[in-house]
GROMACS .gro file of C-alpha atoms in nm:
model
  254
    1UNK     CA    1  -3.375  -4.901   1.509
    2UNK     CA    2  -3.246  -4.941   1.203
    3UNK     CA    3  -3.586  -4.959   0.942
    4UNK     CA    4  -3.499  -5.069   0.568
    5UNK     CA    5  -3.793  -5.047   0.323
    6UNK     CA    6  -3.797  -5.421   0.109
    7UNK     CA    7  -4.052  -5.297  -0.088
    8UNK     CA    8  -4.270  -4.987  -0.172
    9UNK     CA    9  -4.479  -5.090  -0.463
   10UNK     CA   10  -4.841  -5.191  -0.497
   11UNK     CA   11  -4.927  -5.555  -0.608
   12UNK     CA   12  -4.801  -5.523  -0.927
   13UNK     CA   13  -4.525  -5.395  -0.825
   14UNK     CA   14  -4.276  -5.098  -1.070
   15UNK     CA   15  -4.232  -5.182  -1.342
   16UNK     CA   16  -4.566  -5.357  -1.401
   17UNK     CA   17  -4.553  -5.642  -1.688
   18UNK     CA   18  -4.625  -5.524  -2.011
   19UNK     CA   19  -4.634  -5.200  -1.903
   20UNK     CA   20  -4.492  -4.915  -2.129
   21UNK     CA   21  -4.606  -4.629  -1.921
   22UNK     CA   22  -4.341  -4.368  -1.900
   23UNK     CA   23  -4.276  -4.484  -1.524
   24UNK     CA   24  -4.240  -4.836  -1.536
   25UNK     CA   25  -3.988  -4.716  -1.822
   26UNK     CA   26  -3.762  -4.514  -1.604
   27UNK     CA   27  -3.408  -4.569  -1.547
   28UNK     CA   28  -3.467  -4.420  -1.209
   29UNK     CA   29  -3.321  -4.679  -0.958
   30UNK     CA   30  -3.627  -4.503  -0.738
   31UNK     CA   31  -3.908  -4.586  -0.996
   32UNK     CA   32  -3.844  -4.968  -0.930
   33UNK     CA   33  -4.072  -5.162  -0.665
   34UNK     CA   34  -4.110  -5.450  -0.522
   35UNK     CA   35  -4.413  -5.517  -0.302
   36UNK     CA   36  -4.441  -5.312   0.035
   37UNK     CA   37  -4.230  -5.478   0.304
   38UNK     CA   38  -4.006  -5.359   0.623
   39UNK     CA   39  -3.788  -5.476   0.850
   40UNK     CA   40  -3.666  -5.370   1.191
   41UNK     CA   41  -3.371  -5.438   1.375
   42UNK     CA   42  -3.300  -5.370   1.730
   43UNK     CA   43  -3.035  -5.519   1.963
   44UNK     CA   44  -2.953  -5.812   1.728
   45UNK     CA   45  -3.303  -5.854   1.624
   46UNK     CA   46  -3.522  -5.852   1.309
   47UNK     CA   47  -3.863  -5.826   1.294
   48UNK     CA   48  -4.014  -5.842   0.956
   49UNK     CA   49  -4.446  -5.643   0.857
   50UNK     CA   50  -4.541  -5.803   0.590
   51UNK     CA   51  -4.413  -6.125   0.341
   52UNK     CA   52  -4.503  -6.066  -0.005
   53UNK     CA   53  -4.431  -6.257  -0.328
   54UNK     CA   54  -4.089  -6.076  -0.359
   55UNK     CA   55  -3.954  -6.135   0.026
   56UNK     CA   56  -3.645  -6.398  -0.105
   57UNK     CA   57  -3.464  -6.147  -0.361
   58UNK     CA   58  -3.555  -5.876  -0.072
   59UNK     CA   59  -3.342  -6.082   0.206
   60UNK     CA   60  -3.126  -6.184  -0.032
   61UNK     CA   61  -3.034  -5.826  -0.205
   62UNK     CA   62  -3.034  -5.658   0.115
   63UNK     CA   63  -2.778  -5.916   0.282
   64UNK     CA   64  -3.047  -6.056   0.579
   65UNK     CA   65  -3.027  -6.393   0.707
   66UNK     CA   66  -3.216  -6.472   1.052
   67UNK     CA   67  -3.604  -6.358   1.120
   68UNK     CA   68  -3.696  -6.323   1.529
   69UNK     CA   69  -4.096  -6.246   1.423
   70UNK     CA   70  -4.318  -6.129   1.151
   71UNK     CA   71  -4.612  -5.911   1.191
   72UNK     CA   72  -4.890  -5.984   0.910
   73UNK     CA   73  -5.093  -5.660   0.798
   74UNK     CA   74  -5.426  -5.882   0.618
   75UNK     CA   75  -5.393  -6.150   0.390
   76UNK     CA   76  -5.350  -6.013   0.055
   77UNK     CA   77  -5.100  -6.194  -0.165
   78UNK     CA   78  -4.890  -5.852  -0.209
   79UNK     CA   79  -4.844  -5.883   0.170
   80UNK     CA   80  -4.836  -6.270   0.238
   81UNK     CA   81  -4.714  -6.418  -0.044
   82UNK     CA   82  -4.354  -6.514   0.010
   83UNK     CA   83  -4.408  -6.712   0.336
   84UNK     CA   84  -4.288  -7.036   0.201
   85UNK     CA   85  -3.984  -6.870   0.111
   86UNK     CA   86  -3.907  -6.883   0.525
   87UNK     CA   87  -3.798  -7.231   0.516
   88UNK     CA   88  -3.390  -7.190   0.500
   89UNK     CA   89  -3.446  -6.979   0.799
   90UNK     CA   90  -3.649  -7.100   1.024
   91UNK     CA   91  -3.587  -7.487   1.011
   92UNK     CA   92  -3.386  -7.482   1.333
   93UNK     CA   93  -3.537  -7.187   1.507
   94UNK     CA   94  -3.903  -7.114   1.536
   95UNK     CA   95  -4.050  -6.795   1.399
   96UNK     CA   96  -4.319  -6.624   1.555
   97UNK     CA   97  -4.651  -6.487   1.313
   98UNK     CA   98  -4.876  -6.236   1.511
   99UNK     CA   99  -5.179  -6.130   1.299
  100UNK     CA  100  -5.536  -6.100   1.292
  101UNK     CA  101  -5.697  -6.427   1.358
  102UNK     CA  102  -5.920  -6.419   0.997
  103UNK     CA  103  -5.542  -6.362   0.853
  104UNK     CA  104  -5.447  -6.668   1.041
  105UNK     CA  105  -5.672  -6.882   0.935
  106UNK     CA  106  -5.614  -6.778   0.578
  107UNK     CA  107  -5.232  -6.825   0.597
  108UNK     CA  108  -5.331  -7.177   0.790
  109UNK     CA  109  -5.558  -7.268   0.463
  110UNK     CA  110  -5.315  -7.139   0.169
  111UNK     CA  111  -5.031  -7.311   0.313
  112UNK     CA  112  -5.168  -7.610   0.497
  113UNK     CA  113  -4.832  -7.807   0.472
  114UNK     CA  114  -4.663  -7.532   0.644
  115UNK     CA  115  -4.915  -7.560   0.941
  116UNK     CA  116  -4.920  -7.966   0.854
  117UNK     CA  117  -4.908  -8.150   1.221
  118UNK     CA  118  -4.696  -8.423   1.092
  119UNK     CA  119  -4.363  -8.361   1.263
  120UNK     CA  120  -4.178  -8.581   1.081
  121UNK     CA  121  -4.218  -8.426   0.737
  122UNK     CA  122  -4.300  -8.009   0.869
  123UNK     CA  123  -3.968  -7.889   0.825
  124UNK     CA  124  -4.128  -7.539   0.898
  125UNK     CA  125  -4.094  -7.397   1.228
  126UNK     CA  126  -4.351  -7.159   1.360
  127UNK     CA  127  -4.598  -7.070   1.599
  128UNK     CA  128  -4.924  -6.859   1.555
  129UNK     CA  129  -5.028  -6.560   1.770
  130UNK     CA  130  -5.380  -6.387   1.682
  131UNK     CA  131  -5.412  -6.022   1.808
  132UNK     CA  132  -5.729  -5.941   1.772
  133UNK     CA  133  -5.773  -5.908   2.161
  134UNK     CA  134  -5.501  -5.666   2.186
  135UNK     CA  135  -5.650  -5.322   2.222
  136UNK     CA  136  -5.322  -5.168   2.407
  137UNK     CA  137  -5.009  -5.337   2.357
  138UNK     CA  138  -4.764  -5.646   2.368
  139UNK     CA  139  -4.434  -5.706   2.426
  140UNK     CA  140  -4.198  -5.910   2.111
  141UNK     CA  141  -3.890  -5.989   2.191
  142UNK     CA  142  -3.855  -5.678   2.443
  143UNK     CA  143  -3.994  -5.482   2.143
  144UNK     CA  144  -4.307  -5.296   2.248
  145UNK     CA  145  -4.578  -5.345   2.005
  146UNK     CA  146  -4.904  -5.191   1.965
  147UNK     CA  147  -5.121  -5.321   1.677
  148UNK     CA  148  -5.297  -5.037   1.510
  149UNK     CA  149  -5.681  -5.039   1.369
  150UNK     CA  150  -5.640  -4.957   1.044
  151UNK     CA  151  -5.945  -5.006   0.728
  152UNK     CA  152  -5.894  -5.144   0.366
  153UNK     CA  153  -6.166  -5.075   0.153
  154UNK     CA  154  -6.445  -5.328   0.415
  155UNK     CA  155  -6.168  -5.524   0.509
  156UNK     CA  156  -6.018  -5.458   0.872
  157UNK     CA  157  -5.647  -5.457   0.849
  158UNK     CA  158  -5.364  -5.385   1.077
  159UNK     CA  159  -5.098  -5.125   1.138
  160UNK     CA  160  -4.851  -5.136   1.402
  161UNK     CA  161  -4.710  -4.852   1.608
  162UNK     CA  162  -4.351  -4.966   1.745
  163UNK     CA  163  -4.206  -4.748   2.031
  164UNK     CA  164  -4.229  -4.376   1.837
  165UNK     CA  165  -4.241  -4.521   1.459
  166UNK     CA  166  -4.589  -4.662   1.326
  167UNK     CA  167  -4.633  -4.851   0.966
  168UNK     CA  168  -4.981  -4.856   0.842
  169UNK     CA  169  -4.960  -5.003   0.486
  170UNK     CA  170  -5.304  -5.044   0.243
  171UNK     CA  171  -5.528  -4.788   0.397
  172UNK     CA  172  -5.807  -4.648   0.304
  173UNK     CA  173  -5.889  -4.472   0.637
  174UNK     CA  174  -5.797  -4.482   0.918
  175UNK     CA  175  -6.000  -4.460   1.244
  176UNK     CA  176  -6.041  -4.103   1.480
  177UNK     CA  177  -5.873  -4.350   1.761
  178UNK     CA  178  -5.599  -4.487   1.601
  179UNK     CA  179  -5.523  -4.159   1.499
  180UNK     CA  180  -5.518  -4.083   1.892
  181UNK     CA  181  -5.298  -4.379   1.895
  182UNK     CA  182  -4.997  -4.232   1.740
  183UNK     CA  183  -5.021  -3.911   1.821
  184UNK     CA  184  -4.630  -3.741   1.967
  185UNK     CA  185  -4.464  -4.041   1.766
  186UNK     CA  186  -4.141  -3.969   1.530
  187UNK     CA  187  -4.168  -4.143   1.255
  188UNK     CA  188  -4.480  -4.304   1.035
  189UNK     CA  189  -4.494  -4.465   0.723
  190UNK     CA  190  -4.804  -4.456   0.540
  191UNK     CA  191  -4.932  -4.573   0.221
  192UNK     CA  192  -5.080  -4.272  -0.002
  193UNK     CA  193  -5.486  -4.336   0.084
  194UNK     CA  194  -5.707  -4.370  -0.169
  195UNK     CA  195  -6.142  -4.443  -0.176
  196UNK     CA  196  -6.284  -4.738  -0.363
  197UNK     CA  197  -6.362  -4.491  -0.661
  198UNK     CA  198  -6.078  -4.350  -0.857
  199UNK     CA  199  -5.912  -4.004  -0.775
  200UNK     CA  200  -5.675  -3.795  -0.919
  201UNK     CA  201  -5.265  -3.794  -0.785
  202UNK     CA  202  -5.340  -3.410  -0.607
  203UNK     CA  203  -5.658  -3.529  -0.413
  204UNK     CA  204  -5.500  -3.856  -0.302
  205UNK     CA  205  -5.166  -3.675  -0.179
  206UNK     CA  206  -5.398  -3.368  -0.024
  207UNK     CA  207  -5.606  -3.673   0.186
  208UNK     CA  208  -5.269  -3.821   0.237
  209UNK     CA  209  -5.151  -3.454   0.408
  210UNK     CA  210  -5.447  -3.435   0.577
  211UNK     CA  211  -5.412  -3.738   0.819
  212UNK     CA  212  -5.001  -3.629   0.871
  213UNK     CA  213  -5.180  -3.272   0.972
  214UNK     CA  214  -5.371  -3.459   1.211
  215UNK     CA  215  -5.128  -3.697   1.351
  216UNK     CA  216  -4.827  -3.461   1.300
  217UNK     CA  217  -4.538  -3.754   1.362
  218UNK     CA  218  -4.208  -3.582   1.326
  219UNK     CA  219  -4.114  -3.737   0.979
  220UNK     CA  220  -4.332  -3.927   0.747
  221UNK     CA  221  -4.253  -4.167   0.477
  222UNK     CA  222  -4.509  -4.242   0.169
  223UNK     CA  223  -4.459  -4.597   0.073
  224UNK     CA  224  -4.705  -4.842  -0.121
  225UNK     CA  225  -4.640  -4.646  -0.456
  226UNK     CA  226  -4.806  -4.736  -0.782
  227UNK     CA  227  -4.698  -4.608  -1.130
  228UNK     CA  228  -4.987  -4.420  -1.150
  229UNK     CA  229  -4.879  -4.187  -0.910
  230UNK     CA  230  -4.600  -4.033  -1.103
  231UNK     CA  231  -4.177  -4.039  -1.084
  232UNK     CA  232  -4.031  -4.054  -0.760
  233UNK     CA  233  -3.786  -3.753  -0.838
  234UNK     CA  234  -4.123  -3.564  -0.962
  235UNK     CA  235  -4.343  -3.627  -0.631
  236UNK     CA  236  -4.070  -3.504  -0.435
  237UNK     CA  237  -4.110  -3.168  -0.554
  238UNK     CA  238  -4.462  -3.147  -0.457
  239UNK     CA  239  -4.439  -3.282  -0.056
  240UNK     CA  240  -4.401  -3.054   0.242
  241UNK     CA  241  -4.109  -3.011   0.452
  242UNK     CA  242  -4.047  -3.330   0.693
  243UNK     CA  243  -4.264  -3.550   0.415
  244UNK     CA  244  -4.057  -3.797   0.216
  245UNK     CA  245  -4.149  -4.054  -0.053
  246UNK     CA  246  -3.973  -4.387   0.053
  247UNK     CA  247  -3.758  -4.612  -0.199
  248UNK     CA  248  -3.654  -4.943  -0.195
  249UNK     CA  249  -3.369  -4.996  -0.018
  250UNK     CA  250  -3.432  -4.701   0.202
  251UNK     CA  251  -3.261  -4.702   0.559
  252UNK     CA  252  -3.398  -4.482   0.865
  253UNK     CA  253  -3.351  -4.448   1.223
  254UNK     CA  254  -3.577  -4.487   1.498
   0.00000   0.00000   0.00000
């Protein structure tokens, strides 16, 4: 299973428009981050987690031309804003979209023309699948998917475990039962956990590392990185063994 980090930034990306923050001015390509998303390849099929505003450019620069399914973690703009750009991919092939019922309804409202019942004018071919009732797992194109319960502030969102790989982004807290579901995985992708209140860099990192210690994956890659978190090269020196900072276009294998 091949995993490509299409984007590893927060909702504004890096550099932030108009910002003179040193990280935004960095010349290091690892400090330039599009909105967070990953693409998983297995058995010549492509599976996307989140479809943010940078989706079109992410697909072009990584030379991807097809999708077999899209999984949505939640309905915030930086995770769904690129949905319109699936059009050239799915004009002939139906693409299934998976998410919570609340998320699917939000997509139907914000991209109402995609879900039009007028088949003569509807050039999008998609099907939607609600994941609210999946307490264990489902199969998508022979890929075994475990939807994971995550909290983003007071909003319930999804993470995904796929075989021995798991992807969690925008989490502010992770329930105990979800931590139990993640035990024994090989690779964990996790955002830097945040609380509603502002915290300093060391506290945020220590909180994240505490969660990693509970799950004990073989390797962890941090994503959904803000420019305020610091320079990529400096952060890496502060990370323990087998914890890495992800960057755009990084490829790993699970």
